[in-house]
One Martini backbone bead per residue (centre of mass of N, CA, C, O) as a GRO file, in nm:
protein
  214
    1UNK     BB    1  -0.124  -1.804  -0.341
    2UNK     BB    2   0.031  -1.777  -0.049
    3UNK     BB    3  -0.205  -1.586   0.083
    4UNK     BB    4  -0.414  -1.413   0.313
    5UNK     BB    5  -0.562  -1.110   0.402
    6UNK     BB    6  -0.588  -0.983   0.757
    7UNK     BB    7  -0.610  -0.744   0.976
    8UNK     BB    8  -0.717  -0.973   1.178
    9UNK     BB    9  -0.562  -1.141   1.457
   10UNK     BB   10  -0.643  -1.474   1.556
   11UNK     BB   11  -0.679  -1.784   1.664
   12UNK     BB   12  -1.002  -1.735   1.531
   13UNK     BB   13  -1.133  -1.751   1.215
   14UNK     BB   14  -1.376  -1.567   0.984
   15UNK     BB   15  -1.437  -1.601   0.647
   16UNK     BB   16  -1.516  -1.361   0.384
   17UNK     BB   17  -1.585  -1.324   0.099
   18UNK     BB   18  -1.358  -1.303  -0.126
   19UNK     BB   19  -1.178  -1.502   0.083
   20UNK     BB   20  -1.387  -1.719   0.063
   21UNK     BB   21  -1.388  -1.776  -0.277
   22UNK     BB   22  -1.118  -1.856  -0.285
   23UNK     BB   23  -1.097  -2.101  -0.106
   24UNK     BB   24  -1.346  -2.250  -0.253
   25UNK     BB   25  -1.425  -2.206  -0.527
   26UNK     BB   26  -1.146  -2.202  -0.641
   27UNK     BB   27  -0.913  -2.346  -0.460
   28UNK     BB   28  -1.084  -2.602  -0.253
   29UNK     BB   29  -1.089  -2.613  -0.013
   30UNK     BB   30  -1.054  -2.816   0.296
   31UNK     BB   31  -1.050  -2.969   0.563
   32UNK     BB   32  -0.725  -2.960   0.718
   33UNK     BB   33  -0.624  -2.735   0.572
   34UNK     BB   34  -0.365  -2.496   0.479
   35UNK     BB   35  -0.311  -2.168   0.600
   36UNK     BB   36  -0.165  -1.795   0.501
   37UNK     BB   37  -0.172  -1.548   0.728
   38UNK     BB   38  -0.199  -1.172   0.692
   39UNK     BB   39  -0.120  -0.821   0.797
   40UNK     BB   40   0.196  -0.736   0.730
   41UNK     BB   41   0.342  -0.816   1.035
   42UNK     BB   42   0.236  -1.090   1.028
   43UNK     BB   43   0.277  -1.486   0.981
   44UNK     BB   44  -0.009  -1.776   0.973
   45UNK     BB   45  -0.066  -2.077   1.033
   46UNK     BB   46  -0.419  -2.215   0.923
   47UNK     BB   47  -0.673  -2.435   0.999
   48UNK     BB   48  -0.934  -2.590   0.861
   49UNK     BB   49  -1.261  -2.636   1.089
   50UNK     BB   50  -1.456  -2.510   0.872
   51UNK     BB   51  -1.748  -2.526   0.616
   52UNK     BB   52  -1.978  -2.297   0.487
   53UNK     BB   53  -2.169  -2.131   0.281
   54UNK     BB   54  -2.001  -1.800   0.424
   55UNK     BB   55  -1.768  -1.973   0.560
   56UNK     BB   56  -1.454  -1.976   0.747
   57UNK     BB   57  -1.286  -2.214   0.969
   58UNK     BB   58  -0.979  -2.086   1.177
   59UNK     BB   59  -0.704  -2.254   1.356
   60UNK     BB   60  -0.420  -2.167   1.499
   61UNK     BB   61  -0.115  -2.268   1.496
   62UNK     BB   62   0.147  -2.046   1.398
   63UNK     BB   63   0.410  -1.869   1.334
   64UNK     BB   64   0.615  -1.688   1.093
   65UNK     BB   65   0.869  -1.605   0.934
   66UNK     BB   66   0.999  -1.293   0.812
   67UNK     BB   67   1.274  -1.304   0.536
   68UNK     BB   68   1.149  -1.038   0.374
   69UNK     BB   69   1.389  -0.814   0.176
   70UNK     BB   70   1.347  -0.497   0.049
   71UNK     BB   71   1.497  -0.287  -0.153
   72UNK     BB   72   1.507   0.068  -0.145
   73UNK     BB   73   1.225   0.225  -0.333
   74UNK     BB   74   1.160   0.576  -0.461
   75UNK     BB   75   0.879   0.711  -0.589
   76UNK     BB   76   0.829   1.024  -0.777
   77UNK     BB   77   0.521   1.079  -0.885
   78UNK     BB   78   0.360   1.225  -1.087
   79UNK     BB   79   0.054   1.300  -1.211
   80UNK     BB   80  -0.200   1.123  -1.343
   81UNK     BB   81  -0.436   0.910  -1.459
   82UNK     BB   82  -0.558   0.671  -1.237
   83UNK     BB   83  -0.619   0.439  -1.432
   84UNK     BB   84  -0.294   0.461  -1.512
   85UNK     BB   85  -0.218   0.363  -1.202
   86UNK     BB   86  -0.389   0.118  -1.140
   87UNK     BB   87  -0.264  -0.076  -1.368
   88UNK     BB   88   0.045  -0.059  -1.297
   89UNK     BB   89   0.070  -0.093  -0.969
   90UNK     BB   90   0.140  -0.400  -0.976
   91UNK     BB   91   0.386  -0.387  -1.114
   92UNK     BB   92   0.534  -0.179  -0.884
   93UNK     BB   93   0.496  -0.434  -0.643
   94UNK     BB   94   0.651  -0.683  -0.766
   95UNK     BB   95   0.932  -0.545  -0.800
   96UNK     BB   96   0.972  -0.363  -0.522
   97UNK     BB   97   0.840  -0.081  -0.481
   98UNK     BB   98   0.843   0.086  -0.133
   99UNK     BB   99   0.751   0.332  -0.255
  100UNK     BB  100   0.510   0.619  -0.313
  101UNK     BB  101   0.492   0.953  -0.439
  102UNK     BB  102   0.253   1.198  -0.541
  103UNK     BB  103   0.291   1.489  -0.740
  104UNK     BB  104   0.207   1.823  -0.795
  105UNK     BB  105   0.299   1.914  -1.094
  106UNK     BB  106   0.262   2.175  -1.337
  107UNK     BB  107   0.086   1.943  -1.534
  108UNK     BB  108  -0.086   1.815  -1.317
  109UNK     BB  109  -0.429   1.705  -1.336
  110UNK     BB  110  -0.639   1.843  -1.039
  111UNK     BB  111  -0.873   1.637  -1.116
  112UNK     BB  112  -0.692   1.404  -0.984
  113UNK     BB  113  -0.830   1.151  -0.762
  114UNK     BB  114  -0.723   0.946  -0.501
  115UNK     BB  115  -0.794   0.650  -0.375
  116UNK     BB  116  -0.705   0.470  -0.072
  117UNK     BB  117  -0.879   0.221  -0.114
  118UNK     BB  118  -0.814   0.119  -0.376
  119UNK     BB  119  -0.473   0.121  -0.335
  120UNK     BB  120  -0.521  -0.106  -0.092
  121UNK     BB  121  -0.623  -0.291  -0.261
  122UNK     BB  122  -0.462  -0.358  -0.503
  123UNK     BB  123  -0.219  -0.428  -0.290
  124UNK     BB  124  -0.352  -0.667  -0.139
  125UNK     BB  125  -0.374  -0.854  -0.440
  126UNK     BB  126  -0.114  -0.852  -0.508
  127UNK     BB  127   0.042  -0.956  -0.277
  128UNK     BB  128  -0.127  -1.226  -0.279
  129UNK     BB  129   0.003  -1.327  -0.539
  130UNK     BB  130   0.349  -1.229  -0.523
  131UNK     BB  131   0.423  -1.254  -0.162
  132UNK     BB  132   0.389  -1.002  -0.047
  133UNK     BB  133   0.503  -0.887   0.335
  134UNK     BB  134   0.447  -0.557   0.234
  135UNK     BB  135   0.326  -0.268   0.251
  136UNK     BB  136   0.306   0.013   0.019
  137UNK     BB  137   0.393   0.377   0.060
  138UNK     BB  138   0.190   0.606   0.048
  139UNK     BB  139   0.218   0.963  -0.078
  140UNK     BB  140   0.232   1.331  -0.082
  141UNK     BB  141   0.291   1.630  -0.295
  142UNK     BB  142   0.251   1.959  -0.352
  143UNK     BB  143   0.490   1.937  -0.537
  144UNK     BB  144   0.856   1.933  -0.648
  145UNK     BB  145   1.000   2.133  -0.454
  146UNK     BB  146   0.958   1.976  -0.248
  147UNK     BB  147   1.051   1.701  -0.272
  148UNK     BB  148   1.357   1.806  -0.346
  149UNK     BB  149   1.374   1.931  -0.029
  150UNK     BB  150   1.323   1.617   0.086
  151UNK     BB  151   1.496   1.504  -0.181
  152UNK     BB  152   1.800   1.537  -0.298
  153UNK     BB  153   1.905   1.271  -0.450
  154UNK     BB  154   1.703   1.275  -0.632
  155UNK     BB  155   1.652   1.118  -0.964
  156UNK     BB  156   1.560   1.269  -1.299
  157UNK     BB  157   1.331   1.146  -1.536
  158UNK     BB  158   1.524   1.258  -1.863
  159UNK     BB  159   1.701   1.449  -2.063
  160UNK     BB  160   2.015   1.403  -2.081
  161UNK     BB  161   2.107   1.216  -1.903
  162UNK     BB  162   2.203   0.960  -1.751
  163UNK     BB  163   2.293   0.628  -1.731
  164UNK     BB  164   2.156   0.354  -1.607
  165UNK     BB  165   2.409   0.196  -1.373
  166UNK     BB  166   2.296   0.230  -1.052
  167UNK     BB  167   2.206   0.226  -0.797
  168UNK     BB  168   1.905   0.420  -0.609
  169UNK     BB  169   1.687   0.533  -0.391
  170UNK     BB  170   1.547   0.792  -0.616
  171UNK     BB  171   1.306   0.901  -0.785
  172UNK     BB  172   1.160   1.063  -1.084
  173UNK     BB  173   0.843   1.135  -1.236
  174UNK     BB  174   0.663   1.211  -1.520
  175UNK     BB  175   0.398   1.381  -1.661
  176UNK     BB  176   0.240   1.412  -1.908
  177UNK     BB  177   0.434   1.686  -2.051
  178UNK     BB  178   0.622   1.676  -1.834
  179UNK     BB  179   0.852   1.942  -1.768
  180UNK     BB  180   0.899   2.259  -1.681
  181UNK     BB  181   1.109   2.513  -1.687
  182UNK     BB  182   1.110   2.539  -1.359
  183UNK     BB  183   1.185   2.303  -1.286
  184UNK     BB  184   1.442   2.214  -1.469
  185UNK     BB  185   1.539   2.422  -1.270
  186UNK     BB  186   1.630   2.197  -0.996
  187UNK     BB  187   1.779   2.014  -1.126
  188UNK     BB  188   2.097   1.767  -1.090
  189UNK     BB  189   1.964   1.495  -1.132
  190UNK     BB  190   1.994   1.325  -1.450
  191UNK     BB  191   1.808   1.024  -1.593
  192UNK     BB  192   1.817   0.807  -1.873
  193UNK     BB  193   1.744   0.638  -2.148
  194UNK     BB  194   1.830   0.418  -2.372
  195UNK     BB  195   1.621   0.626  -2.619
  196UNK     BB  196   1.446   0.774  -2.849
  197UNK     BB  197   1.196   0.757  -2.715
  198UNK     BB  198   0.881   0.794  -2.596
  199UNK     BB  199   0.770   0.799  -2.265
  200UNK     BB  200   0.530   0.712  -2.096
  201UNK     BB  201   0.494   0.724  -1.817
  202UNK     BB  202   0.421   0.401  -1.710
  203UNK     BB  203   0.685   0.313  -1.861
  204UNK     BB  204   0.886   0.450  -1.703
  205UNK     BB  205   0.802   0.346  -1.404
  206UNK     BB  206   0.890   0.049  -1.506
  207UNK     BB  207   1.155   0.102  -1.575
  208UNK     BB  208   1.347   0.193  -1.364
  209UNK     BB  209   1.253  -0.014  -1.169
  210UNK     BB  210   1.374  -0.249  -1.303
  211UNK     BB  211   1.674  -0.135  -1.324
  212UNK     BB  212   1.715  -0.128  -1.005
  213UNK     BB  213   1.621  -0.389  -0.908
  214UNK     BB  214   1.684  -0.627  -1.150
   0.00000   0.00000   0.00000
C-alpha cells in the first residue's frame, strides 16, 4: 500500500478497525514509521506516536503534493449481475478509469440493486492497494437513450464496428445478451474488437478500458 485512506483528516489521528490490522497485524509498523495518509483530496505524510492494543495514533508532519493525473475516461455500462461488476471493478479502477455510469439499457435485469456503499469500499481499497489518490465517479443512467442524448460522442462496443486504434473519452458496454434492435438504431459511433469470439461483459469493459488507457 502507498497510502491509507482516512476520511477525515487532522494534525493528529486515531486509526482503528481495518486499517489499524493493516499496520499493526500485517505490515508491522513500529513507533516513529512514517505513514501515508489521504481522503482523496488532500495526502499527508504522518509519523506513528503511539500503539495500543486496539489503535494508532499519528503525527501530522507535512502535506504531500499531489502530481498524478489520470486520462478521462468514461464508461457507460449497461447494468450486469452485481458480483461481477463487483470483482471487476477493482480491475477498471487500477486501468484508470475516470468515471463509470451503470445503465439500465433494454436488456438489463432490472432487480439488480448496486449499493453505492459497497461500491465505495471496493474503490478505496483498490486505491490504496494501487496507489490511486483520486476516487473514481460512479452516476447512473435511466436509459442507454438518455447516456447517448447526454454523452453524443459515446462509441459503442458492438459487432462490425471500427477497430479500436485511438484514444476517445467515452465507450459504452452493453450487458449479457448485448443490445435490442431498437437501442441498435440509435448507435452512429460503433467500436468492435479485433476477435471472431463473443466477449462476456465483463471482458469486454476491460479489453476496450486496456486498449484506450493501457
Amino acid at each position: 500500500m502507498r497510502f491509507i485512506y482516512e476520511a477525515q483528516l487532522s494534525p493528529t489521528l486515531t486509526i482503528i478497525g481495518d486499517n489499524y490490522k493493516y499496520l499493526i497485524k500485517v505490515r508491522r509498523f513500529q513507533i516513529d514509521d512514517i505513514i501515508n495518509v489521504t481522503n482523496f483530496q488532500k495526502l499527508y505524510s504522518y509519523k506513528i506516536t503511539n500503539i495500543t492494543k486496539k489503535e494508532v495514533i499519528l503525527s501530522q508532519i507535512e502535506e504531500l503534493e499531489i502530481t498524478q493525473k489520470l486520462i478521462p475516461f468514461h464508461i457507460g455500462w449497461c447494468k450486469i449481475d452485481v458480483k461481477n461488476i463487483e470483482k471487476v471493478l477493482p480491475s477498471l479502477n487500477e486501468i484508470g478509469v475516470t468515471k463509470i455510469t451503470f445503465i439500465d439499457c433494454d436488456r438489463s435485469q432490472r432487480n439488480f440493486k448496486i449499493k453505492m456503499d459497497r461500491i465505495e469500499k471496493i474503490l478505496i481499497n483498490s486505491n490504496q492497494q494501487c496507489g490511486r489518490v483520486s476516487l473514481m465517479e460512479i452516476d447512473f443512467c435511466e436509459s442507454l437513450d438518455k447516456f447517448l442524448e447526454d454523452n453524443p460522442e459515446a462509441k459503442v462496443c458492438d459487432f462490425g464496428g471500427d477497430k479500436i486504434c485511438e484514444y476517445f473519452e467515452t465507450a459504452v458496454v452493453g450487458c449479457e445478451g448485448g443490445f435490442s434492435d431498437r437501442e441498435r438504431e440509435l448507435f452512429t459511433n460503433i467500436i468492435a474488437f479485433d476477435t471472431p469470439l463473443i466477449l462476456r461483459s465483463e471482458s469486454a469493459v476491460v479489453s476496450v478500458a486496456s486498449k484506450v488507457l493501457l
